[in-house]
Amino acid sequence: PISKLNICWIGDTNNVLNSLIATSVKLKFNLNIGCPKNYRPPKFVMDWVKKNNKKINFFDDPKKAVKNADVVFSDKVVSLNDKINKLKKNKDFKNYRINSSLMKKTNKSSTIFLHCLPRGNEVSEDVFLGKQSKVWQQALNRVHVQKSILLYCFGKLR
């Protein structure tokens, strides 16, 4: 059951992380978030997390965040339309790159890696294309979910 999983997010705060936070509260799974302090969710989100869930933890150290993770999840650190200093942001996330060394810190050979796509430099090629990676299966599942949402919106869902 998902409530028994340890899910870890490594990276910037974005729409995907916000959805994971809300889902963790609803489905009661452990969520460890590894990111620099100045890239954490805004205060109102942090206050909401404290009020609603004790299973969400924030870490400045990605090695601590991934410990015992069943799933390591990430997204691009610098998104296409980010209006920020990209060199500074990449420097700030330099120690948060997901590579085979970090994946070993999960202490589980069964840990899987997920990514929203497209990939940037936040994950090494050996992890992204490796045996633990489920990014292509994740993308295929997302296509079916999106098709179902469209069918529902058009009143065509059985």
PDB file of C-alpha atoms in Angstrom:
ATOM      1  CA  PRO A   1       0.000   0.000   0.000  1.00  0.00           C
ATOM      2  CA  ILE A   2       1.173   3.532  -0.767  1.00  0.00           C
ATOM      3  CA  SER A   3       0.833   4.487   2.907  1.00  0.00           C
ATOM      4  CA  LYS A   4       3.757   2.147   3.636  1.00  0.00           C
ATOM      5  CA  LEU A   5       6.083   3.722   1.037  1.00  0.00           C
ATOM      6  CA  ASN A   6       8.916   6.128   1.675  1.00  0.00           C
ATOM      7  CA  ILE A   7       8.936   8.606  -1.186  1.00  0.00           C
ATOM      8  CA  CYS A   8      11.719  11.110  -1.633  1.00  0.00           C
ATOM      9  CA  TRP A   9      11.759  14.279  -3.718  1.00  0.00           C
ATOM     10  CA  ILE A  10      15.129  15.781  -4.585  1.00  0.00           C
ATOM     11  CA  GLY A  11      14.976  19.184  -6.221  1.00  0.00           C
ATOM     12  CA  ASP A  12      13.263  22.524  -6.459  1.00  0.00           C
ATOM     13  CA  THR A  13       9.770  23.379  -5.276  1.00  0.00           C
ATOM     14  CA  ASN A  14       7.395  23.252  -8.232  1.00  0.00           C
ATOM     15  CA  ASN A  15       3.919  22.056  -9.196  1.00  0.00           C
ATOM     16  CA  VAL A  16       4.956  18.398  -9.004  1.00  0.00           C
ATOM     17  CA  LEU A  17       6.294  18.745  -5.468  1.00  0.00           C
ATOM     18  CA  ASN A  18       3.182  20.667  -4.433  1.00  0.00           C
ATOM     19  CA  SER A  19       1.072  17.777  -5.762  1.00  0.00           C
ATOM     20  CA  LEU A  20       3.238  15.246  -3.887  1.00  0.00           C
ATOM     21  CA  ILE A  21       2.800  17.204  -0.667  1.00  0.00           C
ATOM     22  CA  ALA A  22      -0.990  17.296  -1.067  1.00  0.00           C
ATOM     23  CA  THR A  23      -1.055  13.606  -2.012  1.00  0.00           C
ATOM     24  CA  SER A  24       1.098  12.668   0.979  1.00  0.00           C
ATOM     25  CA  VAL A  25      -1.379  14.380   3.290  1.00  0.00           C
ATOM     26  CA  LYS A  26      -4.330  12.634   1.625  1.00  0.00           C
ATOM     27  CA  LEU A  27      -2.796   9.138   1.292  1.00  0.00           C
ATOM     28  CA  LYS A  28      -0.565   9.303   4.382  1.00  0.00           C
ATOM     29  CA  PHE A  29       2.763   8.197   2.875  1.00  0.00           C
ATOM     30  CA  ASN A  30       6.165   9.322   4.096  1.00  0.00           C
ATOM     31  CA  LEU A  31       7.615  12.127   1.987  1.00  0.00           C
ATOM     32  CA  ASN A  32      11.181  13.316   2.421  1.00  0.00           C
ATOM     33  CA  ILE A  33      12.102  16.461   0.540  1.00  0.00           C
ATOM     34  CA  GLY A  34      15.724  17.277  -0.175  1.00  0.00           C
ATOM     35  CA  CYS A  35      16.412  20.827  -1.322  1.00  0.00           C
ATOM     36  CA  PRO A  36      18.341  23.924  -0.240  1.00  0.00           C
ATOM     37  CA  LYS A  37      16.507  25.928   2.445  1.00  0.00           C
ATOM     38  CA  ASN A  38      15.948  28.945   0.206  1.00  0.00           C
ATOM     39  CA  TYR A  39      14.170  26.742  -2.377  1.00  0.00           C
ATOM     40  CA  ARG A  40      11.640  25.196  -0.023  1.00  0.00           C
ATOM     41  CA  PRO A  41       7.906  25.796  -0.456  1.00  0.00           C
ATOM     42  CA  PRO A  42       6.530  29.158   0.697  1.00  0.00           C
ATOM     43  CA  LYS A  43       5.679  29.695   4.358  1.00  0.00           C
ATOM     44  CA  PHE A  44       1.930  29.116   3.936  1.00  0.00           C
ATOM     45  CA  VAL A  45       2.645  25.654   2.453  1.00  0.00           C
ATOM     46  CA  MET A  46       5.124  24.842   5.232  1.00  0.00           C
ATOM     47  CA  ASP A  47       2.536  25.932   7.848  1.00  0.00           C
ATOM     48  CA  TRP A  48      -0.133  23.799   6.160  1.00  0.00           C
ATOM     49  CA  VAL A  49       2.243  20.797   6.174  1.00  0.00           C
ATOM     50  CA  LYS A  50       2.920  21.222   9.913  1.00  0.00           C
ATOM     51  CA  LYS A  51      -0.808  21.459  10.619  1.00  0.00           C
ATOM     52  CA  ASN A  52      -1.901  18.503   8.484  1.00  0.00           C
ATOM     53  CA  ASN A  53       0.814  15.892   8.376  1.00  0.00           C
ATOM     54  CA  LYS A  54       3.668  14.557  10.407  1.00  0.00           C
ATOM     55  CA  LYS A  55       5.005  12.366   7.578  1.00  0.00           C
ATOM     56  CA  ILE A  56       6.613  15.145   5.517  1.00  0.00           C
ATOM     57  CA  ASN A  57      10.215  16.008   6.326  1.00  0.00           C
ATOM     58  CA  PHE A  58      12.608  18.556   4.823  1.00  0.00           C
ATOM     59  CA  PHE A  59      16.356  17.972   4.512  1.00  0.00           C
ATOM     60  CA  ASP A  60      19.238  20.204   3.460  1.00  0.00           C
ATOM     61  CA  ASP A  61      21.312  17.084   2.870  1.00  0.00           C
ATOM     62  CA  PRO A  62      20.115  14.882  -0.028  1.00  0.00           C
ATOM     63  CA  LYS A  63      21.936  11.872   1.477  1.00  0.00           C
ATOM     64  CA  LYS A  64      19.713  12.071   4.539  1.00  0.00           C
ATOM     65  CA  ALA A  65      16.592  12.683   2.442  1.00  0.00           C
ATOM     66  CA  VAL A  66      17.016   9.491   0.384  1.00  0.00           C
ATOM     67  CA  LYS A  67      17.686   7.170   3.327  1.00  0.00           C
ATOM     68  CA  ASN A  68      15.319   4.162   3.131  1.00  0.00           C
ATOM     69  CA  ALA A  69      13.489   5.619   0.108  1.00  0.00           C
ATOM     70  CA  ASP A  70      11.393   3.263  -1.992  1.00  0.00           C
ATOM     71  CA  VAL A  71      11.055   5.961  -4.663  1.00  0.00           C
ATOM     72  CA  VAL A  72      13.392   8.826  -5.550  1.00  0.00           C
ATOM     73  CA  PHE A  73      11.575  11.440  -7.590  1.00  0.00           C
ATOM     74  CA  SER A  74      12.832  14.560  -9.354  1.00  0.00           C
ATOM     75  CA  ASP A  75      12.164  17.139 -12.046  1.00  0.00           C
ATOM     76  CA  LYS A  76      14.235  19.716 -13.914  1.00  0.00           C
ATOM     77  CA  VAL A  77      15.893  22.181 -11.581  1.00  0.00           C
ATOM     78  CA  VAL A  78      15.777  24.952 -14.169  1.00  0.00           C
ATOM     79  CA  SER A  79      12.448  24.955 -15.988  1.00  0.00           C
ATOM     80  CA  LEU A  80      11.986  26.415 -19.445  1.00  0.00           C
ATOM     81  CA  ASN A  81      10.294  29.633 -18.329  1.00  0.00           C
ATOM     82  CA  ASP A  82      12.188  30.216 -15.077  1.00  0.00           C
ATOM     83  CA  LYS A  83      12.985  33.899 -14.805  1.00  0.00           C
ATOM     84  CA  ILE A  84      15.950  33.456 -12.511  1.00  0.00           C
ATOM     85  CA  ASN A  85      19.726  33.409 -12.644  1.00  0.00           C
ATOM     86  CA  LYS A  86      20.156  29.920 -14.098  1.00  0.00           C
ATOM     87  CA  LEU A  87      23.877  29.707 -13.318  1.00  0.00           C
ATOM     88  CA  LYS A  88      23.218  30.536  -9.648  1.00  0.00           C
ATOM     89  CA  LYS A  89      20.357  28.061  -9.393  1.00  0.00           C
ATOM     90  CA  ASN A  90      22.424  25.262 -10.955  1.00  0.00           C
ATOM     91  CA  LYS A  91      25.241  26.081  -8.523  1.00  0.00           C
ATOM     92  CA  ASP A  92      22.811  26.042  -5.566  1.00  0.00           C
ATOM     93  CA  PHE A  93      21.621  22.544  -6.603  1.00  0.00           C
ATOM     94  CA  LYS A  94      25.069  21.152  -7.464  1.00  0.00           C
ATOM     95  CA  ASN A  95      25.105  18.865  -4.412  1.00  0.00           C
ATOM     96  CA  TYR A  96      21.560  17.642  -5.119  1.00  0.00           C
ATOM     97  CA  ARG A  97      22.387  15.804  -8.351  1.00  0.00           C
ATOM     98  CA  ILE A  98      20.942  12.305  -8.349  1.00  0.00           C
ATOM     99  CA  ASN A  99      23.659   9.844  -9.255  1.00  0.00           C
ATOM    100  CA  SER A 100      24.449   6.220  -8.491  1.00  0.00           C
ATOM    101  CA  SER A 101      26.271   7.195  -5.294  1.00  0.00           C
ATOM    102  CA  LEU A 102      23.182   8.988  -3.975  1.00  0.00           C
ATOM    103  CA  MET A 103      20.885   6.134  -5.034  1.00  0.00           C
ATOM    104  CA  LYS A 104      23.041   3.730  -2.985  1.00  0.00           C
ATOM    105  CA  LYS A 105      22.324   5.850   0.101  1.00  0.00           C
ATOM    106  CA  THR A 106      18.701   4.629   0.000  1.00  0.00           C
ATOM    107  CA  ASN A 107      20.053   1.343   1.393  1.00  0.00           C
ATOM    108  CA  LYS A 108      17.660  -0.552  -0.905  1.00  0.00           C
ATOM    109  CA  SER A 109      18.381  -2.185  -4.236  1.00  0.00           C
ATOM    110  CA  SER A 110      14.645  -2.083  -4.997  1.00  0.00           C
ATOM    111  CA  THR A 111      14.420   1.732  -4.963  1.00  0.00           C
ATOM    112  CA  ILE A 112      13.036   3.134  -8.193  1.00  0.00           C
ATOM    113  CA  PHE A 113      13.774   6.472  -9.838  1.00  0.00           C
ATOM    114  CA  LEU A 114      11.022   8.666 -11.331  1.00  0.00           C
ATOM    115  CA  HIS A 115      11.286  11.899 -13.301  1.00  0.00           C
ATOM    116  CA  CYS A 116       8.717  14.190 -14.918  1.00  0.00           C
ATOM    117  CA  LEU A 117      10.733  14.771 -18.110  1.00  0.00           C
ATOM    118  CA  PRO A 118      12.485  16.307 -19.871  1.00  0.00           C
ATOM    119  CA  ARG A 119      15.707  15.579 -18.082  1.00  0.00           C
ATOM    120  CA  GLY A 120      18.217  18.287 -17.251  1.00  0.00           C
ATOM    121  CA  ASN A 121      21.486  17.969 -15.373  1.00  0.00           C
ATOM    122  CA  GLU A 122      19.771  17.080 -12.065  1.00  0.00           C
ATOM    123  CA  VAL A 123      20.234  13.349 -12.700  1.00  0.00           C
ATOM    124  CA  SER A 124      23.164  11.413 -14.092  1.00  0.00           C
ATOM    125  CA  GLU A 125      22.733   9.400 -17.254  1.00  0.00           C
ATOM    126  CA  ASP A 126      23.531   6.096 -15.531  1.00  0.00           C
ATOM    127  CA  VAL A 127      20.603   6.605 -13.108  1.00  0.00           C
ATOM    128  CA  PHE A 128      18.227   8.038 -15.717  1.00  0.00           C
ATOM    129  CA  LEU A 129      18.821   5.123 -18.102  1.00  0.00           C
ATOM    130  CA  GLY A 130      19.615   2.509 -15.440  1.00  0.00           C
ATOM    131  CA  LYS A 131      17.715  -0.504 -14.118  1.00  0.00           C
ATOM    132  CA  GLN A 132      16.145   1.458 -11.243  1.00  0.00           C
ATOM    133  CA  SER A 133      14.699   4.068 -13.596  1.00  0.00           C
ATOM    134  CA  LYS A 134      10.988   3.861 -14.362  1.00  0.00           C
ATOM    135  CA  VAL A 135      10.753   7.218 -16.166  1.00  0.00           C
ATOM    136  CA  TRP A 136       9.442   5.777 -19.460  1.00  0.00           C
ATOM    137  CA  GLN A 137       6.777   3.659 -17.737  1.00  0.00           C
ATOM    138  CA  GLN A 138       5.828   6.749 -15.724  1.00  0.00           C
ATOM    139  CA  ALA A 139       5.506   8.806 -18.930  1.00  0.00           C
ATOM    140  CA  LEU A 140       3.315   6.148 -20.551  1.00  0.00           C
ATOM    141  CA  ASN A 141       1.068   6.003 -17.480  1.00  0.00           C
ATOM    142  CA  ARG A 142       0.775   9.797 -17.576  1.00  0.00           C
ATOM    143  CA  VAL A 143      -0.455   9.638 -21.196  1.00  0.00           C
ATOM    144  CA  HIS A 144      -3.304   7.295 -20.214  1.00  0.00           C
ATOM    145  CA  VAL A 145      -4.278   9.462 -17.240  1.00  0.00           C
ATOM    146  CA  GLN A 146      -4.314  12.582 -19.421  1.00  0.00           C
ATOM    147  CA  LYS A 147      -6.450  10.842 -22.045  1.00  0.00           C
ATOM    148  CA  SER A 148      -8.917   9.834 -19.331  1.00  0.00           C
ATOM    149  CA  ILE A 149      -9.108  13.391 -18.036  1.00  0.00           C
ATOM    150  CA  LEU A 150      -9.870  14.657 -21.542  1.00  0.00           C
ATOM    151  CA  LEU A 151     -12.539  12.002 -22.044  1.00  0.00           C
ATOM    152  CA  TYR A 152     -14.103  12.949 -18.715  1.00  0.00           C
ATOM    153  CA  CYS A 153     -14.082  16.658 -19.646  1.00  0.00           C
ATOM    154  CA  PHE A 154     -15.834  15.898 -22.926  1.00  0.00           C
ATOM    155  CA  GLY A 155     -18.400  13.649 -21.258  1.00  0.00           C
ATOM    156  CA  LYS A 156     -17.123  10.587 -23.115  1.00  0.00           C
ATOM    157  CA  LEU A 157     -15.940   8.527 -20.166  1.00  0.00           C
ATOM    158  CA  ARG A 158     -17.932   5.325 -19.754  1.00  0.00           C
TER     159      ARG A 158
END
